[in-house]
PDB file of C-alpha atoms in Angstrom:
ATOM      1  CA  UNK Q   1       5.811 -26.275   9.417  1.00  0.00           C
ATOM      2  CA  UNK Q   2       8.839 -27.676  10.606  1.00  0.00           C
ATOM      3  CA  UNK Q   3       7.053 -29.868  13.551  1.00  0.00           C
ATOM      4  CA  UNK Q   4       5.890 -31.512  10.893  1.00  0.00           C
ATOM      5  CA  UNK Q   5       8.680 -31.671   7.950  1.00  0.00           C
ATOM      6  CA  UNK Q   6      10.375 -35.178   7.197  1.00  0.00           C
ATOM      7  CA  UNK Q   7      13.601 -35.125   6.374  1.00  0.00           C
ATOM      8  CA  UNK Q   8      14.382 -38.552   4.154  1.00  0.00           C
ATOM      9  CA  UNK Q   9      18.291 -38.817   4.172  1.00  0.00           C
ATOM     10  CA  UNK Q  10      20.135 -38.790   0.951  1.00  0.00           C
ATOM     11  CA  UNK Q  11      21.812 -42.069   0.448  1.00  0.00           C
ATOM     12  CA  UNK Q  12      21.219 -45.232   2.279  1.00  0.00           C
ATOM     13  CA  UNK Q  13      23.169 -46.895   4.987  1.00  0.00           C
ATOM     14  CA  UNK Q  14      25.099 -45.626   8.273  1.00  0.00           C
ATOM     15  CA  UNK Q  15      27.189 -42.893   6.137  1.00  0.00           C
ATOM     16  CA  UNK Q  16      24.146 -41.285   4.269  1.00  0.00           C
ATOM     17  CA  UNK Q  17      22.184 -40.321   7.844  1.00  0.00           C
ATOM     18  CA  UNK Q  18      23.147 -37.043   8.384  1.00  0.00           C
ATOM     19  CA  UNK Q  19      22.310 -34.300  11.503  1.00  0.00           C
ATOM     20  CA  UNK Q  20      18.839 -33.328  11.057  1.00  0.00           C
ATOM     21  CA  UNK Q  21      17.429 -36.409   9.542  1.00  0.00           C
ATOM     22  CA  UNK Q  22      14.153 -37.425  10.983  1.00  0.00           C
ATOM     23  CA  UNK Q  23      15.402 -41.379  12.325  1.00  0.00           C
ATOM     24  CA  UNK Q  24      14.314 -44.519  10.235  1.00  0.00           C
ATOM     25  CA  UNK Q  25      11.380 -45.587  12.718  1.00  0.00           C
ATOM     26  CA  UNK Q  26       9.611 -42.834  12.262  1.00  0.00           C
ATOM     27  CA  UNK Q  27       9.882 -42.716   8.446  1.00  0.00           C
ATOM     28  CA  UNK Q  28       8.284 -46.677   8.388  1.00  0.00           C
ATOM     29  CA  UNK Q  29       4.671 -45.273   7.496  1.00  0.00           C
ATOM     30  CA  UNK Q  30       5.574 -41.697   5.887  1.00  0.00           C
ATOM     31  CA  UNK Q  31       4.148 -41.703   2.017  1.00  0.00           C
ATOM     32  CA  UNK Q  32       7.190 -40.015  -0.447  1.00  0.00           C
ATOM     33  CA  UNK Q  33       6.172 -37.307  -3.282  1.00  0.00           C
ATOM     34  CA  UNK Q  34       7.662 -39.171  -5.802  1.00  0.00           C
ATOM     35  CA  UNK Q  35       5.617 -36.344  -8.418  1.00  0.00           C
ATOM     36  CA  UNK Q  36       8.136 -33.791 -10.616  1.00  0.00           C
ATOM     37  CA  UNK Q  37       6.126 -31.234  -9.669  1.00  0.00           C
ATOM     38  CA  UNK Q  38       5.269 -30.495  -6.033  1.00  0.00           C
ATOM     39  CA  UNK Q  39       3.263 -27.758  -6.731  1.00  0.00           C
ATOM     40  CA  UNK Q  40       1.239 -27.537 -10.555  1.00  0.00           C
ATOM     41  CA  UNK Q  41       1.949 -23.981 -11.660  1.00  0.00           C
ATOM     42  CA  UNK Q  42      -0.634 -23.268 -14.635  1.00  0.00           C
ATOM     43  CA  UNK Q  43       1.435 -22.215 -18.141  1.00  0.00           C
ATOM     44  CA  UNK Q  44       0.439 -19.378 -20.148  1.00  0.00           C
ATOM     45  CA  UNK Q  45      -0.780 -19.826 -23.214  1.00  0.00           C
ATOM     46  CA  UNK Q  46       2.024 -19.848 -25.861  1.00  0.00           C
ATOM     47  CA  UNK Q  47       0.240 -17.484 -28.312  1.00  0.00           C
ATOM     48  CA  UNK Q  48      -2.177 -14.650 -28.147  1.00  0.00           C
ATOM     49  CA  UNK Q  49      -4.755 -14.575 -30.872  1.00  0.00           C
ATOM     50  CA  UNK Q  50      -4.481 -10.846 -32.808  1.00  0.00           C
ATOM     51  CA  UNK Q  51      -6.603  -8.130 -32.055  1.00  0.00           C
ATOM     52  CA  UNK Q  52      -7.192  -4.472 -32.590  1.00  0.00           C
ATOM     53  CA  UNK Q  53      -5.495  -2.133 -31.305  1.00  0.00           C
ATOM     54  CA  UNK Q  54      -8.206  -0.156 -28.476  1.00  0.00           C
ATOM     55  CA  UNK Q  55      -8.261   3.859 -28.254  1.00  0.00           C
ATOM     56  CA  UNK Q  56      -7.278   3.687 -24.328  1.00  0.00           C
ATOM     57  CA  UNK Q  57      -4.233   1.570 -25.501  1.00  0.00           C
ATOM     58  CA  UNK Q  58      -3.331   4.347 -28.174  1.00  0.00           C
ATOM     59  CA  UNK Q  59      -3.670   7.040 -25.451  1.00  0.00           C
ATOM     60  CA  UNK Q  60      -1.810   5.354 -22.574  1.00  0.00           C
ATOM     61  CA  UNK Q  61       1.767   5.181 -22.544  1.00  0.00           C
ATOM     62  CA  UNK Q  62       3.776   2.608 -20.873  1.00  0.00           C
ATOM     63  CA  UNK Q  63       7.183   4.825 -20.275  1.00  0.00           C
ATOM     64  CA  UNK Q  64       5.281   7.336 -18.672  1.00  0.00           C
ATOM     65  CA  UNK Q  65       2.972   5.038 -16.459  1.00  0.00           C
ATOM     66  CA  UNK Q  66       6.310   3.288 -15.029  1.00  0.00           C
ATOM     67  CA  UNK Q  67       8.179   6.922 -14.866  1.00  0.00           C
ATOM     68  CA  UNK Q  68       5.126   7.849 -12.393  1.00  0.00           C
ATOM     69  CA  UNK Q  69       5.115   5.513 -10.445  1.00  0.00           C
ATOM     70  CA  UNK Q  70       9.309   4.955 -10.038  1.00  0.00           C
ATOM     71  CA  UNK Q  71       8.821   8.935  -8.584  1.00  0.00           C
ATOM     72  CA  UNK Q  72       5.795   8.012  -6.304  1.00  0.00           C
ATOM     73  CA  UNK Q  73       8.377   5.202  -4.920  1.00  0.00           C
ATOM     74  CA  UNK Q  74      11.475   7.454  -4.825  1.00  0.00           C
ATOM     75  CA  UNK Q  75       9.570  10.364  -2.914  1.00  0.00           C
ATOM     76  CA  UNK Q  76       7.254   8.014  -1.150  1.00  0.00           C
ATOM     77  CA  UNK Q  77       9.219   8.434   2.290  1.00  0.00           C
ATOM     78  CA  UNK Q  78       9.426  12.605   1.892  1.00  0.00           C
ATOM     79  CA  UNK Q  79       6.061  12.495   1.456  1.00  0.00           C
ATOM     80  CA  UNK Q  80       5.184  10.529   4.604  1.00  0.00           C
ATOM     81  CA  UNK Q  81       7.225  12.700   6.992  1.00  0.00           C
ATOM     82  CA  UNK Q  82       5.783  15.272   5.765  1.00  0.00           C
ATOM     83  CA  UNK Q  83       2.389  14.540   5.957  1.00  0.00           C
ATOM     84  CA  UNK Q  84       3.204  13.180   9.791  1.00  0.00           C
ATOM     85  CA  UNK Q  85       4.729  16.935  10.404  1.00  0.00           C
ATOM     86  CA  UNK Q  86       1.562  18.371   8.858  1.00  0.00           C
ATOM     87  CA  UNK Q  87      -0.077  16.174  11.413  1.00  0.00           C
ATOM     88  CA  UNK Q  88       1.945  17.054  14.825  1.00  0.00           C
ATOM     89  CA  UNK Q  89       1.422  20.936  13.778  1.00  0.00           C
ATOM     90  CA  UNK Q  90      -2.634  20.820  13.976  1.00  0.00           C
TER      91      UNK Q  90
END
């Protein structure tokens, strides 16, 4: 990636060329991005049409879903070593 990264100085002139800056000769031929956006990153939609409520979503609750799975992450490593210990003993 860098091999291949252009660096265009900031201002023009002896003053703007700072270390790093790829040298004029070899930025003759180089085509600029002149584009706002380097990379197109696809917006949501602004509104969700309403809909009715599902029996899953009724049953499933968010706090406990994220209160599972902040445990799993907190004893993640406890588990590990001691599943490896379970391993070493057979």
């Amino acid at each position: 990636y860098k091999s291949k990264l252009l660096i265009f100085p900031k201002k023009s002139g002896k003053k703007g060329v700072k270390k790093g800056d790829t040298p004029k000769s070899e930025l003759q031929n180089v085509a600029q991005n002149t584009l706002k956006e380097i990379i197109p990153v696809e917006r949501p939609q602004l509104r969700v049409k309403a809909r009715a409520i599902t029996s899953d979503e009724k049953e499933a609750s968010a706090f406990k879903t994220l209160k599972k799975q902040r445990t799993n992450l907190k004893y993640d490593g406890a588990k590990r070593k001691k599943a490896a210990e379970g391993k070493e003993e057979k």
